[in-house]
Amino acid sequence: MDLTTTTRARVAGKRERTKQQNRLLILQAARKVFAELGYGATTVRDIVRATPLAAGTFYNYFNSKEEVFQAMQDEIALRIRPRLHEERAKARSIEEFILGTFRTFFEYVASDEANFHAIRRNTDTLRVRMDTPEILAGFHELRSDLEEAIANGLFPSLDPDYLMAAIVGVAFEIAERMLRRARPDTEDATRFATALFMGGIKALPTINSGDTA
Amino acid sequence: MDLTTTTRARVAGKRERTKQQNRLLILQAARKVFAELGYGATTVRDIVRATPLAAGTFYNYFNSKEEVFQAMQDEIALRIRPRLHEERAKARSIEEFILGTFRTFFEYVASDEANFHAIRRNTDTLRVRMDTPEILAGFHELRSDLEEAIANGLFPSLDPDYLMAAIVGVAFEIAERMLRRARPDTEDATRFATALFMGGIKALPTINSGDTA
DNA sequence: AAGGAACGTGACGATGCGTCAACTTATCTG
DNA sequence: CAGATAAGTTGACGCATCGTCACGTTCCTT
């Protein structure tokens, strides 16, 4: 059917396909090994051994286990970021903005719990949080969205940097506690976090007058 | 002057003194090396090299670089925890409770900025947070204090677990942003975080009635 | 079909790991 | 005070991991 390939080569060159497959193999192996041994105790060799590939091949794809970890994190960040942004873009009130952000986040976390736990597990310390560039970009986006909402008059003129920090802190910390509960309830977590900020925003000092609104 | 020692052996046996000194030497060397290379890239050997001791001696004091790191963290936690607890114990209002907690935390962070930065630095990821047992104990203490305040009638009956999580998240995240500013202003950070919770607590759903107060 | 380029392979030297037998020296004992 | 004991230090050792690279294989091009 095609001038340059037999019928078995479907869509892309074989080179390209094995490249994608190898990358995937490594990521899947890493997810498994991280979950088993914990991130800290895992070595590049452990990941390679959980793979049919040779040690040298690993380094054609990643330079370290940290890079593998980041790739996993970034994958998550890229999946959730557009949803969060969209949710906030269509918000017509403070409540829609805040509630949409928290609900989307908590629902994602709950749906991807396995991934989250695998990623959090670590040998020597009980908990680890790493912010990759992609995740930091998500924080910046939240701040930009807040700045825009302030410019639009949707939000009072609060400190967008601290507000962003507070939202991020509450989101991650409550997500953690939520997952630890017997039956994680995303609506409960959403209600709590949203109410906190709905009430808080009213009381927060605006930037022009240093007093409560 | 003493029956069992010469005048040079002052207060404790020499064994005991060198033990304390070696431990301190390792901790100081580690602080320096972590700050220079970042936690992730540091090896036990790097720490040992920054010390007059032999490799084997290191393992008489710590089993890994993680344990050294934890010891550093625990040291901080033990310094700040009593202050936070005391501040909350003497609080006669919600505002005193919240404000005391945040002010104490932010002031400590600002005063010990060097330590904080050294501890946060990491090679491959831009940020790391590790919760050691001692730090987790601090979180539990905060929750206990909240539960007691609720039992006393000082606080409405909110979800103490989520409230603790929210306070912790906001405290750490805002502290991070505060330190990043040109001139860290602990009062500004305290005002922001306190106002957020003072307003938020009013709006938060109480546990008995599932609605706003 | 032949040449070239891309990529996988696994062995290699270098480095770090945790251990341990030998040594040093503080402390105890008589 | 001298000898005995045991606490603590030392650095070399065997083993594992590191990242690299010369080589071989396979895909792609012409």
CSV table of C-alpha atoms in Angstrom, one decimal, chain A:
chain,number,residue,atom,x,y,z
A,1,MET,CA,0.0,0.0,0.0
A,2,ASP,CA,2.9,2.3,0.6
A,3,LEU,CA,5.9,2.9,-1.6
A,4,THR,CA,8.6,2.8,1.2
A,5,THR,CA,7.3,0.2,3.7
A,6,THR,CA,5.9,-3.2,3.8
A,7,THR,CA,2.4,-3.6,5.2
A,8,ARG,CA,3.8,-4.3,8.7
A,9,ALA,CA,5.2,-0.8,9.1
A,10,ARG,CA,2.0,1.0,10.0
A,11,VAL,CA,2.3,4.7,10.8
A,12,ALA,CA,5.8,5.8,11.7
A,13,GLY,CA,9.3,4.4,11.1
A,14,LYS,CA,10.3,1.5,13.3
A,15,ARG,CA,13.1,3.6,14.8
A,16,GLU,CA,10.5,6.1,16.0
A,17,ARG,CA,8.2,3.4,17.4
A,18,THR,CA,10.8,1.5,19.4
A,19,LYS,CA,12.1,4.8,20.8
A,20,GLN,CA,8.6,5.6,22.1
A,21,GLN,CA,8.2,2.1,23.4
A,22,ASN,CA,11.6,2.0,25.2
A,23,ARG,CA,10.8,5.3,26.8
A,24,LEU,CA,7.5,3.9,28.0
A,25,LEU,CA,9.1,0.7,29.2
A,26,ILE,CA,11.5,2.6,31.3
A,27,LEU,CA,8.8,4.8,32.8
A,28,GLN,CA,6.5,1.9,33.6
A,29,ALA,CA,9.4,-0.1,35.1
A,30,ALA,CA,10.4,3.0,37.2
A,31,ARG,CA,6.8,3.5,38.5
A,32,LYS,CA,6.8,-0.1,39.7
A,33,VAL,CA,10.3,0.0,41.2
A,34,PHE,CA,9.7,3.3,43.0
A,35,ALA,CA,6.5,1.9,44.5
A,36,GLU,CA,8.3,-1.2,45.7
A,37,LEU,CA,11.6,0.1,46.9
A,38,GLY,CA,10.7,3.8,47.5
A,39,TYR,CA,12.3,6.6,45.5
A,40,GLY,CA,15.3,7.1,47.6
A,41,ALA,CA,16.5,3.5,47.7
A,42,THR,CA,16.0,2.9,43.9
A,43,THR,CA,19.0,2.9,41.7
A,44,VAL,CA,19.2,3.4,37.9
A,45,ARG,CA,20.2,-0.3,37.8
A,46,ASP,CA,17.1,-1.4,39.6
A,47,ILE,CA,15.0,0.3,36.9
A,48,VAL,CA,17.1,-1.1,34.1
A,49,ARG,CA,16.8,-4.6,35.6
A,50,ALA,CA,13.0,-4.2,35.6
A,51,THR,CA,13.4,-3.7,31.8
A,52,PRO,CA,14.6,-5.9,28.9
A,53,LEU,CA,17.0,-3.1,28.0
A,54,ALA,CA,20.7,-2.7,28.6
A,55,ALA,CA,22.2,-0.2,31.0
A,56,GLY,CA,23.6,2.0,28.3
A,57,THR,CA,20.2,2.3,26.6
A,58,PHE,CA,18.7,3.9,29.7
A,59,TYR,CA,21.1,6.8,29.3
A,60,ASN,CA,19.8,7.4,25.8
A,61,TYR,CA,16.5,8.4,27.3
A,62,PHE,CA,17.2,9.8,30.8
A,63,ASN,CA,20.3,11.0,32.6
A,64,SER,CA,19.3,9.8,36.1
A,65,LYS,CA,16.5,8.4,38.1
A,66,GLU,CA,15.7,12.0,39.0
A,67,GLU,CA,14.9,12.7,35.4
A,68,VAL,CA,12.6,9.7,35.2
A,69,PHE,CA,10.8,10.9,38.3
A,70,GLN,CA,10.5,14.4,36.8
A,71,ALA,CA,9.1,12.9,33.6
A,72,MET,CA,6.4,11.1,35.7
A,73,GLN,CA,5.6,14.3,37.6
A,74,ASP,CA,5.5,16.4,34.5
A,75,GLU,CA,3.1,13.9,32.9
A,76,ILE,CA,0.7,14.4,35.7
A,77,ALA,CA,1.1,18.2,35.7
A,78,LEU,CA,0.5,18.3,31.9
A,79,ARG,CA,-2.7,16.3,32.4
A,80,ILE,CA,-4.2,18.4,35.1
A,81,ARG,CA,-3.0,21.9,34.3
A,82,PRO,CA,-5.2,22.6,31.3
A,83,ARG,CA,-8.3,21.5,33.3
A,84,LEU,CA,-7.5,23.8,36.1
A,85,HIS,CA,-6.8,26.7,33.8
A,86,GLU,CA,-10.0,26.1,31.9
A,87,GLU,CA,-12.0,25.9,35.1
A,88,ARG,CA,-10.7,29.2,36.3
A,89,ALA,CA,-11.0,30.9,32.9
A,90,LYS,CA,-14.7,30.3,32.7
A,91,ALA,CA,-15.4,31.3,36.4
A,92,ARG,CA,-17.8,34.2,36.7
A,93,SER,CA,-17.5,34.6,40.5
A,94,ILE,CA,-14.9,34.1,43.2
A,95,GLU,CA,-16.6,31.0,44.3
A,96,GLU,CA,-16.6,29.4,40.9
A,97,PHE,CA,-12.9,30.2,40.6
A,98,ILE,CA,-11.9,28.8,44.0
A,99,LEU,CA,-14.3,25.9,44.0
A,100,GLY,CA,-13.4,24.9,40.4
A,101,THR,CA,-9.8,24.9,41.2
A,102,PHE,CA,-10.1,22.7,44.4
A,103,ARG,CA,-12.7,20.3,43.0
A,104,THR,CA,-10.7,19.7,39.9
A,105,PHE,CA,-7.5,19.1,41.8
A,106,PHE,CA,-9.0,16.8,44.5
A,107,GLU,CA,-10.9,14.8,41.9
A,108,TYR,CA,-7.8,14.3,39.9
A,109,VAL,CA,-5.8,13.3,43.0
A,110,ALA,CA,-8.4,10.8,44.0
A,111,SER,CA,-8.7,9.3,40.5
A,112,ASP,CA,-4.9,8.9,40.3
A,113,GLU,CA,-4.3,7.9,43.8
A,114,ALA,CA,-2.1,4.9,42.9
A,115,ASN,CA,0.3,7.2,41.0
A,116,PHE,CA,0.3,9.7,43.8
A,117,HIS,CA,1.2,7.2,46.4
A,118,ALA,CA,3.9,5.6,44.3
A,119,ILE,CA,5.4,9.0,43.8
A,120,ARG,CA,5.3,10.0,47.4
A,121,ARG,CA,6.8,6.8,48.8
A,122,ASN,CA,10.3,7.1,50.0
A,123,THR,CA,12.5,5.0,52.1
A,124,ASP,CA,14.2,7.1,54.7
A,125,THR,CA,11.8,10.0,55.1
A,126,LEU,CA,8.2,9.5,55.5
A,127,ARG,CA,7.2,12.0,52.9
A,128,VAL,CA,8.7,13.9,50.0
A,129,ARG,CA,7.5,16.6,47.8
A,130,MET,CA,9.4,17.6,44.7
A,131,ASP,CA,8.5,20.5,42.5
A,132,THR,CA,9.6,20.0,38.9
A,133,PRO,CA,9.7,22.9,36.4
A,134,GLU,CA,6.3,21.7,35.0
A,135,ILE,CA,4.7,21.9,38.4
A,136,LEU,CA,6.2,25.3,39.1
A,137,ALA,CA,4.8,26.4,35.8
A,138,GLY,CA,1.4,25.3,37.1
A,139,PHE,CA,1.9,27.5,40.2
A,140,HIS,CA,2.8,30.5,38.0
A,141,GLU,CA,-0.3,29.9,35.9
A,142,LEU,CA,-2.4,30.0,39.0
A,143,ARG,CA,-0.9,33.3,40.0
A,144,SER,CA,-1.4,34.7,36.5
A,145,ASP,CA,-5.0,33.7,36.6
A,146,LEU,CA,-5.4,35.4,40.0
A,147,GLU,CA,-3.7,38.5,38.7
A,148,GLU,CA,-6.0,38.6,35.8
A,149,ALA,CA,-9.1,38.0,38.0
A,150,ILE,CA,-7.9,40.9,40.1
A,151,ALA,CA,-7.4,43.1,37.1
A,152,ASN,CA,-10.9,42.2,35.9
A,153,GLY,CA,-12.4,43.2,39.2
A,154,LEU,CA,-13.5,39.7,39.9
A,155,PHE,CA,-11.2,39.5,42.9
A,156,PRO,CA,-10.3,42.3,45.3
A,157,SER,CA,-6.7,43.4,45.0
A,158,LEU,CA,-5.1,40.9,47.3
A,159,ASP,CA,-1.4,39.8,47.2
A,160,PRO,CA,-1.6,37.4,44.3
A,161,ASP,CA,1.7,35.7,45.3
A,162,TYR,CA,0.7,34.9,48.8
A,163,LEU,CA,-2.8,33.9,47.7
A,164,MET,CA,-1.3,31.5,45.2
A,165,ALA,CA,1.0,30.1,47.8
A,166,ALA,CA,-1.9,29.6,50.3
A,167,ILE,CA,-4.1,27.9,47.7
A,168,VAL,CA,-1.2,25.6,46.7
A,169,GLY,CA,-0.3,24.8,50.3
A,170,VAL,CA,-3.9,24.0,51.2
A,171,ALA,CA,-4.5,21.9,48.1
A,172,PHE,CA,-1.5,19.7,48.6
A,173,GLU,CA,-1.8,19.3,52.3
A,174,ILE,CA,-5.5,18.6,52.3
A,175,ALA,CA,-5.2,16.2,49.4
A,176,GLU,CA,-2.6,14.3,51.4
A,177,ARG,CA,-4.9,14.0,54.4
A,178,MET,CA,-7.9,13.2,52.2
A,179,LEU,CA,-6.1,10.2,50.7
A,180,ARG,CA,-5.2,9.0,54.2
A,181,ARG,CA,-8.9,8.7,55.2
A,182,ALA,CA,-10.8,5.4,55.0
A,183,ARG,CA,-13.0,6.6,52.2
A,184,PRO,CA,-11.6,9.7,50.5
A,185,ASP,CA,-14.4,12.2,49.9
A,186,THR,CA,-13.4,14.8,47.3
A,187,GLU,CA,-16.6,16.9,47.9
A,188,ASP,CA,-15.9,17.1,51.6
A,189,ALA,CA,-12.4,18.3,50.9
A,190,THR,CA,-13.6,20.7,48.2
A,191,ARG,CA,-16.2,22.2,50.6
A,192,PHE,CA,-13.7,22.7,53.3
A,193,ALA,CA,-11.0,24.3,51.2
A,194,THR,CA,-13.5,26.5,49.3
A,195,ALA,CA,-15.2,27.7,52.4
A,196,LEU,CA,-11.8,28.6,54.0
A,197,PHE,CA,-10.9,30.8,51.1
A,198,MET,CA,-14.4,32.2,50.5
A,199,GLY,CA,-14.4,33.5,54.1
A,200,GLY,CA,-10.7,34.3,54.1
A,201,ILE,CA,-10.8,36.4,51.0
A,202,LYS,CA,-13.4,38.7,52.5
A,203,ALA,CA,-11.1,39.2,55.5
A,204,LEU,CA,-7.8,39.5,53.7
A,205,PRO,CA,-6.1,42.9,53.6
A,206,THR,CA,-6.3,44.5,50.1
A,207,ILE,CA,-3.2,45.9,48.7
A,208,ASN,CA,-4.2,49.6,48.5
A,209,SER,CA,-5.7,49.9,52.0
A,210,GLY,CA,-3.8,47.9,54.5
A,211,ASP,CA,-7.0,46.9,56.3
A,212,THR,CA,-9.8,44.4,56.0
A,213,ALA,CA,-12.4,44.9,53.4
